[in-house]
Amino acid sequence: MILRTTLFAAACGALAASAAADDETDKRFTAERVFDLEFAADPQITPDGRTIVYVRRSMDRQKDVIRGDLWTVDTRTGAHRPLVDGGASVSAPRWSPDGTKLLYRSTTEDGEPELRILFRDTGDSLSLATFDNAPREAVWSPDGMSVAFTMFTPSEGPSFATPPKAPEGAEWAEPVRVFDDLQFRFDGAGFLEEGADHVYVLAWDGGVARQVTTGDGDFGGPAWLDTDTLLVVGNDAEDRELDPIESEIYAVELSDLSRTALTTRDGPDHSPKVSPKGNRIAFLGYDDEVLSYQHTRLYIMRPDGSEVQELTVGFDRSIDAIEWRDDGRLIFAQVENAGEIDIMSFSLEGDTGVMATGLGGVSIGRPYAAASFSVSKERRPTFAFTSGSPDRPSEVAVAGRDVNPSILTDLNGDVLPYLDLARIEEIEVPSSAGGLPIEAWVALPPDFEPNGTFPMLMEIHGGPYAMYGPFFAAEIQRFAAEGYVTVYVNPRGSTGYGEEFAQLIDLAYPGEDYDDLMSVVDALEAMNYVDPNRLFVTGGSGGGILTAWIVGQTDRFAAAASIKPVINWMTMALSADIAQIVRRHWIREDPWENPDAYLARSPISLIGNVTTPTLVMVGEEDWRTPAWEAEQFYTALKLRQVDTALIRIPGASHSIASRPSRLIAKTDNIMGWFANYDPGPRDPAETPAEPAAVAAVEPAPAGE
């Protein structure tokens, strides 16, 4: 096992002493501290590299939402000032090609979505247009005269009857809803209105937006090939619902709206970026092998779709968020790498390099790897990015050959230095399943001592194809502040460790993830960090699945909390918003033809083994892992007379913690449940208990 301390909490002793109250609890990361947090998102650097505008996100106590304001930072002097704040929440800033104007998204006083233009020289702004539906993915044309964007476009839905007209003043029931699409609801959106996403073009000084894509399929991701041609991403195949990850890149001629497919392979092609000279298109995608996970790869092609070349041959990491260098000789990309996020360069000849590291911090609740960056148009470019660390949420940072790598903001300097934050240690543990190295991070309570008396809380990430890292996370800090040695792990299946590592769970999930996680628990017990009788486990989504799977395999945990889990893959494949992905890519069987393939991977098959008190929590408007998944587990546990409780969160989608009060409710209810089953600390003078044996329990056969 490898142990290394990555970063200590940034609390400065002198500052803390000057600001601390007599009551030590004032220095803990308590529930209400969530409302004090701020973090940076979407930093956009001007073409000349002099100014960064970013979205400064904060918690609105009155409205219980995360709002956004626009602030600027001077990359040379560090001058930091508001640009657009105090009004409506704003987002998605984008500089014009000459850097004189800033496009951003806002809402009117009446709540209508709008695009606005701000002039850099005067600070004046004007409303470009207002819309019935929110515009997204706005991009400037190369000459700065137009803007392309994506917007949902309603259409007529199916109907089999014309209802009679209700008398004036009558209180008739709502009309029936008729659906004929495979995907008729989506998490965060609810029941889908009839229509599709389409791309529009609008002059920079206003007017009427022109719709440039049509049809029943969705189109988006616009990029300008030149001032007369747009690239868009979509799928206009007749059977597109049966292959939901399929997409192609199309060229749309604005003169006549003719559409030509530039890619035609079986697999997702997306995120086109046109080189500065317009002679190459970079894009992302892969050849679909119908697996549950594949790396996203980087390609280039000619403007007509010819001479396709992969630039990531032999590079074993997935690619995200690409940008060209201004001379068109390098492409920069965001890359997950073993718990870290880097900006890497890829030459047209296939050479690679690291341009910046330490990105992250945008996921405020749990320590997911999430970040963004932009690059200036200079010969020696400057990178602006969100910087993440264990002791603070994302800040604005810069790097480049002509600038000193530095963090330019300190958004929580008025709060976090005065608190006793958890210290984060990184460990690497060989898994009991094949010796695979498993990376994990341990958040240690402020009063921690390695005396074997502390409770342990394991928090398991979702996805399952996702990655945790050494990033600040409010939920982790809350658990540690209440005395839990809190561990979070990247078991097999996590991204950032190579395609083979991720694909180990293909047709085997959940499975040996269990061994990876239990090996980390064994290591913490062997280090005398935790009391074997005070072990607790929780996780959301994929982590909820694994939590439910764990309590079906072992009784070593005092209590568990399974958050928004999948409990029955058959009902998931027939009712979730990603049903066809579950059926086609994850299980690769029809549930009516081979139900055993679904049941063997479902925690519901292990109900007969569960004795651990288990809380179940889900959002009432969760359509990713619908509420009936959690309810099946809850009902089955009740029928078996296992201690359980069900928490339904009104109005919440799969993103339970998207509002500050819900984040608080989630963590506090988990800890409240665990407190009911905590036997309390043993005397450290006693001989430590032997680690609990890990039960090897096979899934119950189908039908039993």
XYZ file of C-alpha atoms in Angstrom:
704
model
C 0.000 0.000 0.000
C 1.226 3.508 -0.862
C 0.362 6.450 1.385
C 1.043 10.059 0.587
C -0.409 13.284 1.971
C -1.457 15.423 -0.984
C -2.474 18.628 0.729
C -3.297 19.864 4.193
C -6.251 22.107 4.901
C -5.329 25.692 4.106
C -6.340 27.035 7.496
C -3.595 29.387 8.648
C -2.969 29.169 12.367
C -2.520 32.898 12.894
C -5.635 33.816 10.931
C -7.675 31.091 12.569
C -6.558 32.198 16.022
C -7.532 35.798 15.354
C -10.986 34.923 14.070
C -11.932 31.842 16.084
C -14.716 32.021 18.624
C -14.377 30.401 22.041
C -16.817 27.726 20.950
C -14.806 25.209 18.921
C -17.917 24.140 16.987
C -17.797 27.530 15.211
C -14.693 26.292 13.419
C -16.335 23.163 12.040
C -17.705 22.929 8.518
C -21.326 22.988 9.654
C -24.414 22.619 7.473
C -25.054 26.332 7.004
C -21.500 26.820 5.696
C -22.729 25.459 2.371
C -24.431 28.815 1.794
C -21.100 30.615 2.257
C -19.338 28.823 -0.587
C -18.452 30.391 -3.923
C -16.710 28.846 -6.908
C -15.503 29.794 -10.369
C -16.831 28.287 -13.588
C -16.401 28.683 -17.350
C -13.364 31.032 -17.489
C -13.072 32.671 -20.924
C -9.871 34.483 -21.863
C -9.764 37.308 -24.408
C -7.960 36.671 -27.707
C -5.099 38.944 -26.566
C -4.714 37.038 -23.288
C -5.151 40.144 -21.124
C -8.526 39.537 -19.475
C -10.474 36.556 -18.187
C -14.211 36.702 -17.666
C -15.700 33.905 -15.591
C -18.951 32.889 -13.917
C -18.734 33.477 -10.181
C -21.201 31.061 -8.630
C -22.626 31.643 -5.165
C -25.445 30.357 -2.995
C -28.577 32.487 -2.815
C -29.941 31.947 0.703
C -33.319 33.492 -0.043
C -34.053 31.637 -3.279
C -32.101 28.469 -2.361
C -30.348 28.310 -5.736
C -26.837 28.531 -7.105
C -26.656 31.820 -9.004
C -24.039 33.167 -11.400
C -22.456 36.581 -11.891
C -19.766 37.640 -14.368
C -16.439 38.856 -12.992
C -13.182 39.730 -14.733
C -9.543 39.153 -13.811
C -6.573 40.922 -15.398
C -4.003 38.227 -16.175
C -1.057 40.599 -15.625
C -2.072 42.691 -12.630
C -4.564 40.347 -10.994
C -7.159 43.120 -10.803
C -10.468 41.448 -9.974
C -13.804 43.187 -10.395
C -17.481 42.527 -11.150
C -18.672 42.848 -14.719
C -22.321 41.754 -14.495
C -23.711 41.061 -11.028
C -26.590 41.809 -8.722
C -29.327 41.189 -11.291
C -30.472 38.022 -12.987
C -28.264 34.962 -12.805
C -26.018 34.842 -15.885
C -23.892 32.210 -17.600
C -22.023 31.116 -20.758
C -19.832 34.170 -21.508
C -18.169 34.120 -24.939
C -15.820 36.772 -26.394
C -16.225 37.922 -29.983
C -13.280 37.044 -32.283
C -11.802 40.536 -31.917
C -12.374 40.614 -28.143
C -14.456 43.810 -28.227
C -17.814 42.273 -27.314
C -19.012 39.649 -24.864
C -22.028 37.439 -25.494
C -23.727 35.881 -22.481
C -26.983 34.269 -21.377
C -29.391 35.859 -18.926
C -33.107 36.250 -18.207
C -35.391 39.262 -18.359
C -37.294 40.641 -15.351
C -40.238 38.515 -16.537
C -38.083 35.383 -16.484
C -37.739 35.025 -20.262
C -34.429 33.594 -21.517
C -32.296 36.073 -23.433
C -28.926 36.553 -25.069
C -27.111 39.780 -24.228
C -24.118 41.621 -25.677
C -21.716 43.633 -23.497
C -19.265 46.098 -25.031
C -15.782 45.810 -23.558
C -14.821 49.483 -24.026
C -17.888 51.050 -22.388
C -19.372 48.284 -20.246
C -22.774 48.921 -21.820
C -24.975 45.938 -22.614
C -27.996 45.302 -24.778
C -30.456 42.473 -25.194
C -29.754 40.648 -28.422
C -33.015 38.695 -28.319
C -35.478 37.053 -25.946
C -36.835 33.545 -26.406
C -39.560 31.178 -25.264
C -36.948 28.465 -24.689
C -33.408 28.849 -23.400
C -30.680 29.276 -26.049
C -27.551 27.134 -25.556
C -24.120 26.536 -27.074
C -23.862 30.038 -28.568
C -20.809 30.634 -30.805
C -19.607 33.675 -32.761
C -19.056 33.580 -36.519
C -15.423 34.143 -37.628
C -16.165 37.741 -38.684
C -18.061 38.520 -35.471
C -21.191 39.495 -37.383
C -23.430 36.574 -36.367
C -24.088 34.147 -33.549
C -25.209 30.525 -33.890
C -26.942 28.720 -31.042
C -29.049 25.697 -30.172
C -32.625 25.936 -28.920
C -35.503 23.544 -28.338
C -38.141 23.947 -31.034
C -41.689 22.732 -30.275
C -43.741 20.834 -32.825
C -47.164 19.258 -33.058
C -47.524 16.073 -31.030
C -49.478 12.922 -31.851
C -53.208 12.890 -31.237
C -55.936 10.316 -31.759
C -58.961 12.391 -30.770
C -60.165 15.979 -30.686
C -61.668 16.769 -27.272
C -64.828 18.873 -27.094
C -64.417 22.482 -26.024
C -65.033 23.035 -22.325
C -67.740 25.551 -21.402
C -66.476 28.929 -20.277
C -65.544 28.783 -16.605
C -65.690 24.983 -16.494
C -63.124 23.068 -14.418
C -62.332 20.131 -16.651
C -59.409 17.800 -16.139
C -56.088 18.427 -17.840
C -56.050 17.015 -21.387
C -54.456 13.631 -21.967
C -50.798 13.339 -22.916
C -49.979 11.210 -25.942
C -46.455 9.901 -26.517
C -45.054 7.934 -29.422
C -41.297 8.375 -28.837
C -39.120 5.819 -27.054
C -37.652 8.564 -24.878
C -40.647 10.515 -23.599
C -39.159 11.914 -20.402
C -35.677 12.917 -19.346
C -34.030 13.594 -16.033
C -34.093 17.274 -15.153
C -36.682 17.995 -17.846
C -39.560 15.710 -16.856
C -42.082 14.672 -19.486
C -40.759 15.912 -22.800
C -42.647 18.378 -24.890
C -43.038 17.343 -28.519
C -40.254 18.856 -30.581
C -36.484 18.770 -31.090
C -33.332 20.801 -30.587
C -32.384 22.884 -33.621
C -29.697 25.353 -34.565
C -30.389 29.038 -35.211
C -28.395 31.985 -36.533
C -28.843 35.579 -35.371
C -27.113 38.828 -36.361
C -24.937 40.239 -33.559
C -27.007 43.442 -33.438
C -30.351 41.653 -33.112
C -33.252 40.886 -35.392
C -35.059 37.631 -36.047
C -33.317 34.336 -35.358
C -33.208 32.082 -38.430
C -33.692 28.334 -37.955
C -31.084 26.498 -40.022
C -31.754 22.844 -39.169
C -35.057 21.010 -39.498
C -36.489 17.550 -38.981
C -37.593 15.311 -36.146
C -34.082 14.588 -34.883
C -32.059 16.767 -32.521
C -29.280 18.990 -33.863
C -26.822 21.084 -31.858
C -23.157 21.724 -31.123
C -22.774 24.437 -33.791
C -19.342 25.500 -35.063
C -18.598 27.898 -37.923
C -16.677 26.390 -40.839
C -16.734 29.831 -42.465
C -19.171 32.746 -42.532
C -21.417 30.844 -44.982
C -21.279 27.322 -43.528
C -22.149 25.891 -40.148
C -21.134 22.554 -38.701
C -23.788 20.871 -36.564
C -24.048 17.562 -34.728
C -27.055 15.279 -34.901
C -28.588 12.059 -36.123
C -31.227 12.125 -38.835
C -31.477 8.341 -39.242
C -34.954 6.839 -39.111
C -33.984 4.425 -36.307
C -32.098 7.030 -34.217
C -34.056 6.182 -31.061
C -32.634 2.656 -31.106
C -29.041 3.921 -31.265
C -29.020 6.864 -28.857
C -25.249 7.437 -28.789
C -24.953 7.680 -32.590
C -24.241 11.129 -34.043
C -22.686 12.626 -37.148
C -21.152 15.984 -38.033
C -23.010 17.813 -40.801
C -22.169 20.886 -42.868
C -25.134 23.238 -43.359
C -24.922 25.791 -46.187
C -26.646 28.941 -44.963
C -27.527 30.045 -48.505
C -29.978 27.194 -49.059
C -29.870 25.208 -45.748
C -28.661 22.096 -47.547
C -27.111 19.585 -45.149
C -24.227 17.226 -45.904
C -22.912 14.518 -43.585
C -19.132 14.827 -43.120
C -18.893 11.689 -40.952
C -20.720 8.439 -41.597
C -19.197 5.755 -39.366
C -21.096 3.802 -36.708
C -20.316 5.713 -33.538
C -20.635 9.138 -31.968
C -18.880 12.003 -33.781
C -19.216 15.400 -32.134
C -17.560 18.578 -30.792
C -16.220 19.929 -34.116
C -13.597 22.684 -33.862
C -12.413 24.427 -37.024
C -8.720 25.307 -37.341
C -7.825 29.014 -37.555
C -7.150 28.762 -41.301
C -10.294 26.693 -41.876
C -8.413 23.853 -43.566
C -8.934 21.245 -40.817
C -11.762 20.191 -38.530
C -10.881 18.603 -35.193
C -13.558 16.463 -33.604
C -14.158 13.811 -30.966
C -15.719 10.350 -31.127
C -15.025 6.642 -31.496
C -16.017 3.568 -33.485
C -18.935 2.051 -31.607
C -18.109 -1.473 -30.467
C -21.375 -1.658 -28.462
C -19.654 -1.714 -25.085
C -20.713 -0.001 -21.901
C -17.653 2.297 -22.098
C -15.121 3.417 -24.699
C -12.528 6.183 -24.690
C -13.408 9.327 -26.610
C -10.674 9.916 -29.183
C -9.373 12.958 -31.066
C -9.516 13.177 -34.872
C -8.942 15.692 -37.635
C -10.422 15.791 -41.133
C -10.621 18.053 -44.161
C -13.597 20.444 -44.469
C -15.272 18.013 -46.881
C -14.936 15.096 -44.427
C -11.997 13.457 -46.185
C -8.557 12.439 -44.857
C -9.749 11.477 -41.381
C -6.792 10.959 -39.033
C -6.760 9.936 -35.366
C -4.278 11.927 -33.250
C -4.596 9.780 -30.111
C -3.405 6.415 -31.388
C -1.664 4.748 -28.438
C -2.785 7.431 -25.987
C -4.709 5.635 -23.233
C -6.871 8.433 -21.863
C -10.231 9.840 -22.910
C -10.365 13.295 -24.535
C -12.644 16.197 -23.697
C -13.069 19.911 -24.539
C -10.714 20.662 -27.441
C -9.323 23.986 -28.738
C -6.869 24.864 -31.548
C -3.683 26.845 -31.084
C -3.841 29.995 -33.218
C -1.284 28.718 -35.752
C -3.286 25.515 -36.336
C -0.336 23.254 -35.493
C -1.506 22.064 -32.059
C -4.796 21.038 -30.485
C -5.305 21.449 -26.753
C -7.573 19.053 -24.856
C -8.827 18.464 -21.343
C -7.843 14.995 -20.098
C -8.663 13.016 -16.945
C -5.513 11.389 -15.605
C -5.525 9.212 -12.452
C -7.535 11.545 -10.250
C -6.128 14.713 -11.834
C -7.238 16.819 -14.809
C -4.662 18.127 -17.285
C -4.605 20.326 -20.369
C -2.604 18.430 -22.973
C -1.381 19.318 -26.445
C -1.614 17.080 -29.511
C 0.334 17.898 -32.639
C -0.871 16.926 -36.098
C 2.010 14.449 -36.134
C 0.785 12.748 -32.918
C 3.192 14.245 -30.362
C 1.772 15.068 -26.925
C 2.657 17.368 -24.044
C 1.236 18.633 -20.762
C 0.410 22.363 -20.839
C -1.240 22.732 -17.429
C -2.361 20.541 -14.570
C -4.413 20.920 -11.396
C -7.743 21.590 -13.121
C -10.966 20.794 -11.260
C -13.112 21.922 -8.368
C -16.347 22.702 -10.212
C -18.325 19.837 -8.622
C -19.232 21.482 -5.311
C -21.063 18.626 -3.566
C -18.928 15.549 -4.210
C -15.291 15.385 -5.406
C -15.971 14.587 -9.063
C -13.426 15.530 -11.717
C -15.029 18.539 -13.410
C -13.339 21.566 -14.932
C -13.206 23.884 -17.943
C -10.601 25.927 -19.789
C -10.092 28.389 -22.631
C -7.031 29.532 -24.562
C -5.953 32.894 -25.963
C -5.187 33.484 -29.649
C -1.601 34.586 -29.078
C 1.425 32.971 -30.722
C 2.446 31.800 -27.252
C -1.014 31.156 -25.799
C -2.231 31.683 -22.270
C -4.596 29.153 -20.690
C -7.391 30.145 -18.332
C -8.888 27.302 -16.322
C -10.689 26.326 -13.161
C -8.199 25.137 -10.572
C -9.255 22.556 -7.985
C -7.726 21.491 -4.683
C -8.797 19.577 -1.559
C -9.103 22.703 0.575
C -11.129 25.043 -1.626
C -13.598 24.955 -4.511
C -12.582 26.002 -8.011
C -10.637 29.206 -8.583
C -9.544 30.964 -11.773
C -5.992 30.078 -12.744
C -3.627 30.811 -15.631
C -0.687 29.038 -17.207
C 1.385 29.509 -20.342
C 4.894 30.155 -21.553
C 4.707 33.929 -21.006
C 2.881 33.913 -17.652
C 3.711 32.511 -14.265
C 1.320 29.644 -13.465
C -0.844 31.065 -10.722
C -4.261 31.079 -9.102
C -5.783 34.537 -9.606
C -8.777 34.402 -7.246
C -9.479 33.570 -3.629
C -13.249 33.320 -3.577
C -13.534 31.694 -0.160
C -10.714 33.483 1.624
C -13.249 35.106 3.927
C -14.528 31.740 5.187
C -12.443 28.609 4.720
C -9.128 29.744 6.286
C -10.970 30.215 9.573
C -12.412 26.700 9.655
C -10.879 23.412 10.727
C -11.142 21.580 7.433
C -10.398 17.919 6.929
C -6.874 16.965 5.949
C -6.829 14.878 2.764
C -4.490 11.911 2.370
C -4.100 9.892 -0.803
C -3.613 6.135 -0.553
C -3.088 3.396 -3.099
C -4.230 -0.097 -2.173
C -3.808 -3.397 -4.051
C -7.197 -4.979 -4.627
C -7.872 -8.443 -3.303
C -9.184 -9.169 -6.810
C -6.034 -9.562 -8.843
C -3.839 -7.030 -7.046
C -5.094 -4.129 -9.181
C -3.841 -0.798 -7.714
C -6.810 1.195 -6.403
C -6.508 4.911 -5.679
C -8.441 6.494 -2.822
C -8.505 9.643 -0.712
C -9.127 9.854 3.025
C -10.566 12.970 4.657
C -9.404 13.040 8.277
C -11.433 14.858 10.956
C -9.679 17.871 12.545
C -9.123 15.984 15.827
C -8.031 12.761 14.126
C -5.577 10.380 15.755
C -4.715 6.936 14.342
C -5.962 5.161 17.461
C -8.574 2.881 15.910
C -11.553 4.615 17.542
C -12.945 6.762 14.691
C -16.001 5.849 12.639
C -15.444 5.370 8.920
C -17.765 6.591 6.184
C -17.126 5.300 2.675
C -18.661 7.486 -0.074
C -18.865 5.758 -3.477
C -19.049 7.675 -6.746
C -21.691 7.227 -9.397
C -21.364 6.936 -13.130
C -20.094 4.288 -12.849
C -17.824 5.669 -15.574
C -16.625 8.718 -13.674
C -13.686 9.779 -11.539
C -13.204 11.232 -8.073
C -10.104 13.229 -7.230
C -8.425 15.381 -4.588
C -10.987 18.164 -4.879
C -12.914 20.160 -2.307
C -16.373 18.691 -1.724
C -18.952 20.042 0.698
C -20.399 16.606 1.459
C -16.978 15.127 2.268
C -16.106 18.078 4.513
C -19.442 17.797 6.326
C -18.928 14.104 7.057
C -15.383 14.703 8.306
C -16.462 17.682 10.415
C -18.840 15.359 12.276
C -15.984 13.024 13.129
C -16.082 10.469 10.288
C -12.876 9.305 8.657
C -14.334 9.706 5.187
C -12.892 7.723 2.297
C -13.703 8.020 -1.388
C -12.363 5.605 -3.958
C -11.841 5.104 -7.690
C -12.578 1.373 -8.067
C -12.261 -0.452 -11.368
C -14.590 1.068 -13.922
C -13.518 4.579 -12.970
C -12.272 6.788 -15.780
C -8.813 8.339 -15.888
C -6.847 5.095 -15.501
C -6.966 3.777 -19.044
C -9.608 2.108 -21.180
C -8.847 -1.402 -19.943
C -9.308 -0.336 -16.302
C -12.696 1.204 -17.134
C -13.837 -1.739 -19.237
C -13.145 -4.235 -16.445
C -16.751 -3.722 -15.365
C -18.233 -4.237 -18.835
C -20.857 -6.984 -18.359
C -19.496 -7.354 -14.811
C -21.045 -4.490 -12.858
C -21.411 -4.510 -9.956
C -18.854 -7.202 -9.318
C -15.197 -6.908 -8.429
C -15.727 -3.234 -7.590
C -16.872 -4.763 -4.323
C -13.430 -6.329 -3.791
C -11.701 -3.033 -4.622
C -13.797 -1.122 -2.100
C -13.458 -3.706 0.653
C -9.683 -3.754 0.138
C -9.603 -0.029 0.905
C -11.662 -0.610 4.065
C -9.277 -3.394 5.095
C -6.343 -1.022 4.592
C -7.842 1.678 6.812
C -8.443 -0.873 9.541
C -4.853 -2.129 9.209
C -3.604 1.477 9.506
C -5.591 1.757 12.764
C -7.445 4.730 11.281
C -10.942 3.377 11.983
C -12.915 1.220 14.391
C -14.057 -1.996 12.618
C -17.328 -1.815 14.564
C -18.082 1.727 13.323
C -18.093 1.300 9.546
C -20.697 3.057 7.378
C -21.205 3.141 3.615
C -23.110 5.382 1.226
C -23.089 6.439 -2.407
C -25.320 7.915 -5.081
C -26.487 6.542 -8.440
C -23.761 4.013 -9.367
C -22.577 4.450 -5.781
C -26.126 3.693 -4.648
C -26.056 0.473 -6.654
C -22.764 -0.536 -5.076
C -24.017 0.348 -1.592
C -27.029 -1.919 -2.083
C -24.761 -4.628 -3.523
C -22.354 -4.350 -0.584
C -25.012 -4.899 2.082
C -26.102 -7.974 0.127
C -22.550 -9.334 0.310
C -21.416 -8.537 3.877
C -22.697 -7.459 7.275
C -19.501 -5.683 8.323
C -21.117 -2.221 8.084
C -23.099 -0.850 11.009
C -25.476 0.963 8.632
C -25.772 2.004 5.000
C -27.473 4.698 2.915
C -28.221 3.848 -0.714
C -28.916 7.089 -2.612
C -30.812 7.102 -5.951
C -29.802 3.496 -6.738
C -30.615 1.049 -9.493
C -32.040 -1.994 -7.718
C -33.534 -3.911 -10.653
C -31.852 -3.630 -14.055
C -34.947 -4.986 -15.783
C -37.184 -2.124 -14.640
C -34.298 0.254 -15.347
C -34.046 -1.018 -18.940
C -37.788 -0.629 -19.456
C -38.523 2.688 -17.754
C -35.492 4.950 -17.256
C -34.651 7.859 -19.526
C -31.571 5.954 -20.761
C -33.420 2.658 -21.192
C -31.991 1.858 -24.615
C -28.418 2.526 -23.458
C -28.944 0.092 -20.572
C -30.371 -2.548 -22.907
C -28.082 -2.052 -25.926
C -24.746 -1.183 -24.329
C -24.756 -2.284 -20.685
C -26.606 -5.600 -20.572
C -26.739 -6.369 -24.300
C -29.728 -8.671 -23.885
C -33.482 -8.240 -24.230
C -35.053 -8.450 -20.770
C -37.933 -10.564 -22.074
C -35.511 -13.005 -23.728
C -32.887 -13.283 -20.968
C -34.180 -11.951 -17.641
C -31.379 -13.779 -15.808
C -28.822 -11.424 -17.369
C -30.586 -8.552 -15.629
C -31.330 -10.220 -12.321
C -27.771 -11.512 -11.850
C -26.499 -7.902 -11.781
C -29.370 -6.489 -9.725
C -29.047 -5.801 -5.982
C -32.648 -7.027 -5.643
C -31.254 -10.556 -6.118
C -29.321 -10.234 -2.837
C -32.182 -9.043 -0.630
C -32.267 -12.376 1.176
C -28.756 -11.725 2.517
C -29.272 -8.180 3.804
C -29.219 -7.574 7.551
C -27.600 -4.108 7.555
C -29.889 -1.188 8.497
C -30.194 0.624 5.174
C -31.625 4.046 4.372
C -32.878 4.651 0.821
C -33.136 8.154 -0.693
C -34.325 9.387 -4.098
C -35.661 12.505 -5.810
C -39.348 12.397 -6.653
C -38.615 13.679 -10.189
C -35.619 11.439 -10.826
C -36.028 9.851 -14.256
C -32.430 8.560 -14.504
C -32.830 6.064 -11.642
C -36.566 6.465 -11.050
C -38.087 6.478 -7.592
C -39.519 2.991 -8.020
C -35.973 1.619 -8.034
C -35.413 2.863 -4.481
C -38.945 1.864 -3.518
C -38.390 -1.748 -4.582
C -35.405 -1.957 -2.259
C -37.252 -0.242 0.581
C -40.329 -2.468 0.241
C -38.260 -5.643 0.032
C -36.310 -4.679 3.165
C -39.557 -3.914 4.977
C -40.979 -7.277 4.010
C -37.860 -8.914 5.437
C -38.087 -6.767 8.593
C -34.663 -5.211 8.044
C -34.341 -1.718 9.532
C -34.911 0.750 6.720
C -36.401 4.130 5.881
C -37.304 5.818 2.599
C -36.612 9.503 1.954
C -38.255 11.032 -1.105
C -37.112 14.555 -2.014
C -39.946 16.622 -3.528
C -39.119 18.342 -6.802
C -35.634 16.808 -7.020
C -34.267 15.170 -10.152
C -31.301 12.794 -10.231
C -29.179 15.788 -9.195
C -30.486 15.685 -5.646
C -28.011 18.235 -4.307
C -28.511 20.835 -7.047
C -29.992 23.257 -4.499
C -28.069 24.165 -1.325
C -30.833 23.152 1.075
C -31.095 19.741 -0.588
C -27.354 19.188 -0.296
C -27.686 19.906 3.416
C -30.731 17.662 3.764
C -28.978 14.828 1.956
C -25.823 14.805 4.082
C -27.542 15.526 7.393
C -30.119 12.769 6.936
C -27.399 10.283 6.055
C -25.467 11.186 9.190
C -28.649 11.146 11.267
C -29.373 7.605 10.069
C -25.856 6.456 10.823
C -25.974 7.988 14.312
C -28.838 5.624 15.173
C -26.575 2.613 14.611
C -23.207 3.893 15.815
C -22.071 1.822 18.828
C -19.744 4.645 19.848
C -15.959 4.677 20.231
C -14.147 1.933 22.073
C -11.445 2.652 24.610
C -8.236 3.144 22.592
C -6.406 1.171 25.280
C -8.363 -1.921 24.317
C -6.965 -4.395 21.828
C -8.321 -3.445 18.389
C -11.004 -5.752 17.098
C -10.090 -8.091 14.284
C -11.264 -6.869 10.869
C -14.626 -8.335 9.982
C -14.571 -11.221 7.563
C -15.857 -10.440 4.110
C -18.700 -12.758 3.302
C -18.592 -14.373 -0.109
C -22.235 -14.507 -1.086
C -23.384 -15.534 -4.518
C -26.381 -13.799 -6.127
C -29.610 -15.701 -5.672
C -30.605 -17.670 -8.768
C -33.275 -16.119 -10.930
C -36.768 -16.839 -9.720
C -35.819 -17.482 -6.091
